[in-house]
Phi, psi and omega in degrees: 000315178299321181296318179298319179297319179297316179298317181297316179296320179298317180297318179296321180297318179298318180296318179296315180297321179296318180295317179296318181296320180293323181292322182294324184271351183299130177080358181256154180286141175251013184279341179071015183238016179079008181285165182250030181302134177090343179272144170261124182246151180238129175257115173268113186243124183233149174225164180273337183278169184275179188281000176266346184287146177307331179298318180291323177296325175294322179294322176295325176295318176301314179302313181301313182294312183296313183293325179289314185285340177258010182054035176081004179286341171243120177260145178241118175260127185251140180227132181239179173059033177068025182298333180258007179120179176281177186304313183297316178300316181292324176297317178294327175299322179295323183296333178253007175062028172274350174217151187248335182220139168213155184229073184278166168290166182288336184302306178292342178296333182296340176289342181253319178226105186305331182298339179293343177297343180301327181282354177258009173292124182301138175060034180286311184260128179280341182202166178293321181298318179296317179300316180303313183297319181289314184292321182274359181264194184298322182295315178298318180293323180301322180285321176302321183298335181290346181290337186298332178290350178251020182061034179233152178236118177270119185258334183188165171255132171251193185231126165270314173114183177292131181271134182232155189267136168234155174197169183252009186257308186198163175291139178247116179232353183210173178303319183301329184287346178285338191305122174082353181290132176272105187249127174286134174231169173287169182282079184213121186298324180295318176300312182301311183291328178294317179290326175298318180297328178282351177103000181275170174249089184285146180227115177288140185199144176297142182302324182295343181262354193293312184304311181298321180296320178288321180298321182271355179082013176297323172231155180275332186194190184202177178220125182199165174294159184303321182301315180293316181302316183286310186292335176272003178059037179294341178297342178287338183232012179226142184253334188234143174223134179233138180277065180296329179048038188288335178215137169266121188250112174278158164264151175245122178279107185253141173233150173300126180295323178301314179295313182299316183295336181271002174275155172293161178302322180297315181286330172300317179296319180297312184291325179293312180295326177294319178297320180290314181295315179294330178294319177295321177297315181296320178300316180299312179298319184295319181291321177295319182292317182297322178296317180290317188290334175297318177294320180296322179298320179292323177293333178278359174108001179283142177272125182263132178242121179279126177272125180286161177301322181294318180293320179293322178295324177296318177297317180299316179294324182296324183266001182302321177302326178292318178299315179299320180294319185277348182303316181287329179290320180287320185125110186301323182297314183289324178297314179297321180295319180292317177300321178295317179295322177297317180297317180296317182290340182277349183291000000 
């Protein structure tokens, strides 16, 4: 009897140990190479713009590519309209891996990596094609690589586009017209000082607060690409738009470094290539949209003012002291390298 009881207890113990062993290894890789085979991972991806913007459509393209190429082992959940917070909050979410993807403009990125301010130098890029070549080349990658020290992984550049000025006070066609305008800008010292040099009164403010601020007269205007101006319905509280093209603003496709590092090499390659492919798609949509939305803004009643080459050159000269001042803050080497890359791409 005792022997039968011992055998029974031993058999039960073996079954319990087997079950525990199976449970412990469930969902984990047995490859021994740090891969994530067998795990289902979720990417929480958020942006500040709404679901009609080309950026969100690009994010859906990223989701489609990743889920298809990983056979659904990586799921992408998308959030728009600042549902996960403003750009800075979402970037900080990535640092603690409570969120995995955000695609901010380069301006708030300068709070984390000062070298990103180079892209906020006024009148840096003469065209979209030149911007593409510089951003997608060695110089652009060199700046992305600096993010790793902040627990962030830069996978690609997308496009916000040339930023243009709107306001509710008067048409702006020259430097003189900036005087006294209360302009909302992003939280970026270079932007603030450049607008001060032009004679405006810049006010840093979260994007999510902007419409109400213009509606209530807290600020007179703002600066963004046409797609953003139209899709956020700024034409309801703004009367004038000028193609100042004062800054070409890229988006940076950011991923949590912790999340990226825990992917297998194969899946790292998939998410990086997906970010790049979706970025090219987003740029195409954005350029088509900006052309269309300028016409739509005028149909909604906004007065459009064309900035002449001479007036834009005057603006560029006016802000040059600010550029000279920030060159040392950004890093003279990186500023010179970007200017050199722009010159090469412009040939």
